PDB file of C-alpha atoms in Angstrom:
ATOM      1  CA  MET A 605      -2.368  -3.348  12.670  1.00  0.00           C
ATOM      2  CA  LYS A 606      -0.768  -5.377   9.876  1.00  0.00           C
ATOM      3  CA  ASN A 607       2.908  -6.038   9.428  1.00  0.00           C
ATOM      4  CA  TYR A 608       4.340  -6.983   6.010  1.00  0.00           C
ATOM      5  CA  LYS A 609       7.734  -8.481   5.367  1.00  0.00           C
ATOM      6  CA  PHE A 610       9.025  -8.680   1.830  1.00  0.00           C
ATOM      7  CA  ASP A 611      11.961 -11.044   1.184  1.00  0.00           C
ATOM      8  CA  LEU A 612      13.300  -9.772  -2.141  1.00  0.00           C
ATOM      9  CA  LYS A 613      15.950 -12.431  -2.454  1.00  0.00           C
ATOM     10  CA  ASN A 614      13.621 -15.402  -1.921  1.00  0.00           C
ATOM     11  CA  LYS A 615      10.624 -13.705  -3.550  1.00  0.00           C
ATOM     12  CA  LYS A 616       8.313 -14.084  -0.498  1.00  0.00           C
ATOM     13  CA  GLU A 617       5.714 -11.835   1.019  1.00  0.00           C
ATOM     14  CA  TYR A 618       4.632 -12.353   4.651  1.00  0.00           C
ATOM     15  CA  LEU A 619       1.660 -10.646   6.261  1.00  0.00           C
ATOM     16  CA  VAL A 620       0.814 -10.795   9.938  1.00  0.00           C
ATOM     17  CA  SER A 621      -2.432  -9.225  11.005  1.00  0.00           C
ATOM     18  CA  PRO A 622      -4.697  -9.656  14.043  1.00  0.00           C
ATOM     19  CA  THR A 623      -6.779 -12.192  12.035  1.00  0.00           C
ATOM     20  CA  ARG A 624      -4.252 -14.039   9.883  1.00  0.00           C
ATOM     21  CA  LYS A 625      -0.743 -14.991   8.959  1.00  0.00           C
ATOM     22  CA  VAL A 626      -0.040 -15.270   5.262  1.00  0.00           C
ATOM     23  CA  LYS A 627       3.031 -16.384   3.307  1.00  0.00           C
ATOM     24  CA  VAL A 628       2.889 -16.080  -0.464  1.00  0.00           C
ATOM     25  CA  ASN A 629       5.306 -16.253  -3.384  1.00  0.00           C
ATOM     26  CA  ILE A 630       6.103 -13.097  -5.293  1.00  0.00           C
ATOM     27  CA  ASP A 631       6.054 -13.770  -9.079  1.00  0.00           C
ATOM     28  CA  TYR A 632       8.001 -10.713 -10.253  1.00  0.00           C
ATOM     29  CA  ILE A 633      10.146  -8.053  -8.611  1.00  0.00           C
ATOM     30  CA  TYR A 634      10.987  -4.760 -10.412  1.00  0.00           C
ATOM     31  CA  ASN A 635      13.581  -2.298  -9.227  1.00  0.00           C
ATOM     32  CA  PHE A 636      12.678   1.349  -9.868  1.00  0.00           C
ATOM     33  CA  ASN A 637      14.986   4.165  -8.799  1.00  0.00           C
ATOM     34  CA  ASN A 638      13.653   4.652  -5.274  1.00  0.00           C
ATOM     35  CA  SER A 639      11.116   1.827  -5.082  1.00  0.00           C
ATOM     36  CA  PHE A 640      10.448  -1.860  -5.665  1.00  0.00           C
ATOM     37  CA  GLY A 641       7.505  -3.248  -7.653  1.00  0.00           C
ATOM     38  CA  LEU A 642       6.122  -6.631  -6.564  1.00  0.00           C
ATOM     39  CA  GLU A 643       3.609  -8.635  -8.549  1.00  0.00           C
ATOM     40  CA  ARG A 644       1.873 -11.834  -7.443  1.00  0.00           C
ATOM     41  CA  LYS A 645      -1.233 -13.843  -7.770  1.00  0.00           C
ATOM     42  CA  TRP A 646      -3.948 -13.341  -5.175  1.00  0.00           C
ATOM     43  CA  ILE A 647      -4.528 -16.074  -2.583  1.00  0.00           C
ATOM     44  CA  ILE A 648      -7.930 -17.112  -1.287  1.00  0.00           C
ATOM     45  CA  LEU A 649      -8.717 -15.447   2.024  1.00  0.00           C
ATOM     46  CA  ASP A 650     -11.818 -14.992   4.048  1.00  0.00           C
ATOM     47  CA  ARG A 651     -12.831 -11.970   1.944  1.00  0.00           C
ATOM     48  CA  HIS A 652     -11.748  -9.996  -1.123  1.00  0.00           C
ATOM     49  CA  ASN A 653     -11.744 -13.168  -3.272  1.00  0.00           C
ATOM     50  CA  SER A 654     -12.732 -11.250  -6.424  1.00  0.00           C
ATOM     51  CA  ILE A 655      -9.080 -10.256  -6.764  1.00  0.00           C
ATOM     52  CA  LYS A 656      -7.010 -12.112  -9.336  1.00  0.00           C
ATOM     53  CA  LYS A 657      -3.600 -10.319  -9.176  1.00  0.00           C
ATOM     54  CA  ILE A 658      -1.979  -7.746  -6.925  1.00  0.00           C
ATOM     55  CA  LYS A 659       0.854  -5.282  -7.477  1.00  0.00           C
ATOM     56  CA  ARG A 660       2.600  -3.444  -4.719  1.00  0.00           C
ATOM     57  CA  LEU A 661       4.951  -0.517  -4.982  1.00  0.00           C
ATOM     58  CA  LEU A 662       7.228  -0.242  -1.954  1.00  0.00           C
ATOM     59  CA  LEU A 663       8.741   3.100  -1.277  1.00  0.00           C
ATOM     60  CA  PRO A 664      11.207   2.581   1.602  1.00  0.00           C
ATOM     61  CA  ASP A 665      12.143   6.253   1.761  1.00  0.00           C
ATOM     62  CA  LYS A 666       8.503   7.352   2.133  1.00  0.00           C
ATOM     63  CA  MET A 667       5.707   6.427   4.513  1.00  0.00           C
ATOM     64  CA  ILE A 668       3.409   4.950   1.877  1.00  0.00           C
ATOM     65  CA  MET A 669       2.938   1.583   0.128  1.00  0.00           C
ATOM     66  CA  LEU A 670       0.922   1.642  -3.119  1.00  0.00           C
ATOM     67  CA  THR A 671      -1.206  -1.322  -4.207  1.00  0.00           C
ATOM     68  CA  SER A 672      -3.287  -2.061  -7.340  1.00  0.00           C
ATOM     69  CA  PHE A 673      -5.579  -5.022  -7.985  1.00  0.00           C
ATOM     70  CA  LEU A 674      -6.759  -6.941 -11.009  1.00  0.00           C
ATOM     71  CA  THR A 675     -10.312  -7.952 -10.122  1.00  0.00           C
ATOM     72  CA  THR A 676     -13.312  -9.735 -11.523  1.00  0.00           C
ATOM     73  CA  GLU A 677     -16.030  -7.604 -13.080  1.00  0.00           C
ATOM     74  CA  ASP A 678     -18.345  -8.147 -10.093  1.00  0.00           C
ATOM     75  CA  SER A 679     -15.775  -7.115  -7.443  1.00  0.00           C
ATOM     76  CA  HIS A 680     -16.715  -4.496  -4.910  1.00  0.00           C
ATOM     77  CA  ILE A 681     -13.240  -2.925  -5.436  1.00  0.00           C
ATOM     78  CA  LYS A 682     -13.313  -2.984  -9.235  1.00  0.00           C
ATOM     79  CA  ASP A 683     -13.309   0.832  -9.306  1.00  0.00           C
ATOM     80  CA  TYR A 684     -10.131   1.127  -7.260  1.00  0.00           C
ATOM     81  CA  LEU A 685      -7.048   2.350  -9.127  1.00  0.00           C
ATOM     82  CA  ILE A 686      -4.548   2.624  -6.303  1.00  0.00           C
ATOM     83  CA  TYR A 687      -4.754   1.768  -2.657  1.00  0.00           C
ATOM     84  CA  ILE A 688      -2.351   3.772  -0.471  1.00  0.00           C
ATOM     85  CA  ASP A 689      -1.368   2.407   2.898  1.00  0.00           C
ATOM     86  CA  PHE A 690       0.449   4.736   5.263  1.00  0.00           C
ATOM     87  CA  GLY A 691       3.048   3.207   7.562  1.00  0.00           C
ATOM     88  CA  LYS A 692       6.634   2.794   8.548  1.00  0.00           C
ATOM     89  CA  TYR A 693       9.395   0.994   6.696  1.00  0.00           C
ATOM     90  CA  SER A 694      12.536  -0.712   7.874  1.00  0.00           C
ATOM     91  CA  LYS A 695      15.118  -2.328   5.590  1.00  0.00           C
ATOM     92  CA  ASN A 696      17.788  -4.895   6.309  1.00  0.00           C
ATOM     93  CA  GLY A 697      19.594  -6.180   3.268  1.00  0.00           C
ATOM     94  CA  ASN A 698      17.065  -7.865   0.978  1.00  0.00           C
ATOM     95  CA  ILE A 699      14.324  -7.709   3.584  1.00  0.00           C
ATOM     96  CA  ILE A 700      11.867  -4.783   3.625  1.00  0.00           C
ATOM     97  CA  GLU A 701       9.345  -4.546   6.372  1.00  0.00           C
ATOM     98  CA  PHE A 702       6.281  -2.316   6.386  1.00  0.00           C
ATOM     99  CA  LYS A 703       4.195  -1.681   9.491  1.00  0.00           C
ATOM    100  CA  ASP A 704       0.752  -0.535   8.353  1.00  0.00           C
ATOM    101  CA  LEU A 705      -0.321   2.339  10.646  1.00  0.00           C
ATOM    102  CA  GLU A 706      -4.021   2.011   9.541  1.00  0.00           C
ATOM    103  CA  LEU A 707      -4.534   5.204   7.586  1.00  0.00           C
ATOM    104  CA  ASP A 708      -5.472   4.597   3.918  1.00  0.00           C
ATOM    105  CA  ILE A 709      -6.375   6.622   0.780  1.00  0.00           C
ATOM    106  CA  ILE A 710      -8.167   4.906  -2.053  1.00  0.00           C
ATOM    107  CA  ILE A 711      -7.744   6.458  -5.505  1.00  0.00           C
ATOM    108  CA  LYS A 712     -10.580   5.449  -7.784  1.00  0.00           C
ATOM    109  CA  LYS A 713     -10.485   5.019 -11.566  1.00  0.00           C
ATOM    110  CA  ASP A 714     -12.764   8.136 -11.936  1.00  0.00           C
ATOM    111  CA  ASN A 715      -9.887  10.297 -10.483  1.00  0.00           C
ATOM    112  CA  THR A 716     -11.514  10.736  -7.098  1.00  0.00           C
ATOM    113  CA  PHE A 717     -10.113   9.617  -3.757  1.00  0.00           C
ATOM    114  CA  ARG A 718     -11.347   8.734  -0.266  1.00  0.00           C
ATOM    115  CA  ILE A 719      -9.626   8.653   3.070  1.00  0.00           C
ATOM    116  CA  PHE A 720     -10.226   5.513   5.134  1.00  0.00           C
ATOM    117  CA  ASP A 721      -9.529   4.299   8.631  1.00  0.00           C
ATOM    118  CA  ILE A 722      -8.447   7.626  10.212  1.00  0.00           C
ATOM    119  CA  ASP A 723     -10.507   6.514  13.156  1.00  0.00           C
ATOM    120  CA  GLU A 724      -8.372   3.375  13.439  1.00  0.00           C
ATOM    121  CA  LEU A 725      -5.199   5.417  13.268  1.00  0.00           C
ATOM    122  CA  ILE A 726      -6.399   7.625  16.125  1.00  0.00           C
ATOM    123  CA  GLU A 727      -7.526   4.643  18.126  1.00  0.00           C
ATOM    124  CA  GLU A 728      -4.159   2.868  17.769  1.00  0.00           C
ATOM    125  CA  PHE A 729      -2.417   6.130  18.784  1.00  0.00           C
ATOM    126  CA  GLU A 730      -4.644   6.551  21.841  1.00  0.00           C
ATOM    127  CA  ILE A 731      -3.899   3.055  23.099  1.00  0.00           C
ATOM    128  CA  LYS A 732      -0.196   3.709  22.424  1.00  0.00           C
ATOM    129  CA  ASN A 733       0.324   1.182  19.586  1.00  0.00           C
ATOM    130  CA  ILE A 734       1.566   4.145  17.495  1.00  0.00           C
ATOM    131  CA  ASN A 735       4.052   6.555  18.932  1.00  0.00           C
ATOM    132  CA  LYS A 736       3.600  10.339  18.799  1.00  0.00           C
ATOM    133  CA  ALA A 737       6.244  10.977  16.141  1.00  0.00           C
ATOM    134  CA  ASP A 738       4.869   8.308  13.760  1.00  0.00           C
ATOM    135  CA  PHE A 739       1.302   9.562  14.352  1.00  0.00           C
ATOM    136  CA  TYR A 740       2.166  13.124  13.417  1.00  0.00           C
ATOM    137  CA  ASN A 741       4.413  12.097  10.519  1.00  0.00           C
ATOM    138  CA  ILE A 742       1.590   9.995   8.989  1.00  0.00           C
ATOM    139  CA  LEU A 743      -0.847  12.917   9.293  1.00  0.00           C
ATOM    140  CA  LYS A 744       1.712  15.304   7.792  1.00  0.00           C
ATOM    141  CA  GLU A 745       2.450  12.884   4.886  1.00  0.00           C
ATOM    142  CA  GLU A 746      -1.298  12.462   4.196  1.00  0.00           C
ATOM    143  CA  THR A 747      -1.908  16.217   4.286  1.00  0.00           C
ATOM    144  CA  ILE A 748       0.945  16.864   1.851  1.00  0.00           C
ATOM    145  CA  LEU A 749      -0.287  14.206  -0.552  1.00  0.00           C
ATOM    146  CA  ILE A 750      -3.923  15.473  -0.437  1.00  0.00           C
ATOM    147  CA  ASN A 751      -2.778  19.079  -1.054  1.00  0.00           C
ATOM    148  CA  LYS A 752      -0.731  17.907  -4.049  1.00  0.00           C
ATOM    149  CA  PHE A 753      -3.558  15.780  -5.306  1.00  0.00           C
ATOM    150  CA  GLU A 754      -5.773  18.902  -5.353  1.00  0.00           C
ATOM    151  CA  SER A 755      -3.156  21.145  -6.926  1.00  0.00           C
ATOM    152  CA  ILE A 756      -1.488  18.989  -9.594  1.00  0.00           C
ATOM    153  CA  GLY A 757      -3.585  15.788  -9.788  1.00  0.00           C
ATOM    154  CA  LEU A 758      -3.543  12.288  -8.430  1.00  0.00           C
ATOM    155  CA  ILE A 759      -1.299  10.511 -10.876  1.00  0.00           C
ATOM    156  CA  GLU A 760       1.123  13.445 -11.269  1.00  0.00           C
ATOM    157  CA  THR A 761       1.528  13.570  -7.500  1.00  0.00           C
ATOM    158  CA  LEU A 762       2.327   9.869  -7.272  1.00  0.00           C
ATOM    159  CA  THR A 763       4.650  10.169 -10.248  1.00  0.00           C
ATOM    160  CA  GLN A 764       6.608  12.817  -8.367  1.00  0.00           C
ATOM    161  CA  GLU A 765       6.718  10.574  -5.241  1.00  0.00           C
ATOM    162  CA  THR A 766       8.334   7.732  -7.150  1.00  0.00           C
ATOM    163  CA  SER A 767       8.679   7.787 -11.027  1.00  0.00           C
ATOM    164  CA  LYS A 768       6.538   7.733 -14.116  1.00  0.00           C
ATOM    165  CA  ASP A 769       7.734   4.199 -14.921  1.00  0.00           C
ATOM    166  CA  ALA A 770       6.818   2.905 -11.521  1.00  0.00           C
ATOM    167  CA  ILE A 771       3.339   4.388 -11.537  1.00  0.00           C
ATOM    168  CA  MET A 772       2.590   3.278 -15.126  1.00  0.00           C
ATOM    169  CA  TRP A 773       3.700  -0.232 -14.170  1.00  0.00           C
ATOM    170  CA  LEU A 774       1.482  -0.154 -11.081  1.00  0.00           C
ATOM    171  CA  ILE A 775      -1.707   0.884 -12.902  1.00  0.00           C
ATOM    172  CA  ASP A 776      -1.170  -1.397 -15.957  1.00  0.00           C
ATOM    173  CA  LEU A 777      -3.039  -4.495 -14.957  1.00  0.00           C
ATOM    174  CA  GLY A 778      -3.397  -5.996 -18.412  1.00  0.00           C
TER     175      GLY A 778
END
């Protein structure tokens, strides 16, 4: 599982995963009503190096973090519009932490979506890295989002979860 720490005062993003520790500067921070938009350059890693820029939308009152990527034309993720990570937030002053609980939804530019890593969510729950309440809350949150996606649309759903300004900022990668 990955753990993110966002230091809004010092404009730093920290990522700790089983395979790496990353510390990177955040170029811009935007404050939307119930969320924070973070924008930064991509850093070279062991994979995903077709990414040029990344935007994250932190929603500390929800169980999701939204990410968009500016990529090269030959990128294997060039058709992604929004990547949704499900997890758990904690906030202490200007520090926001997000524990990624493995479940993801990828919204593509053609207005379709796919669920990823539900097997990893279940596996982490079974080995007790995710407690029962968090496990069921994540599944409930995912189900509610998917039902709303199907009834009112992908972008409209995410607009209701945060704001139109926040979602328009997130998907504008120009």
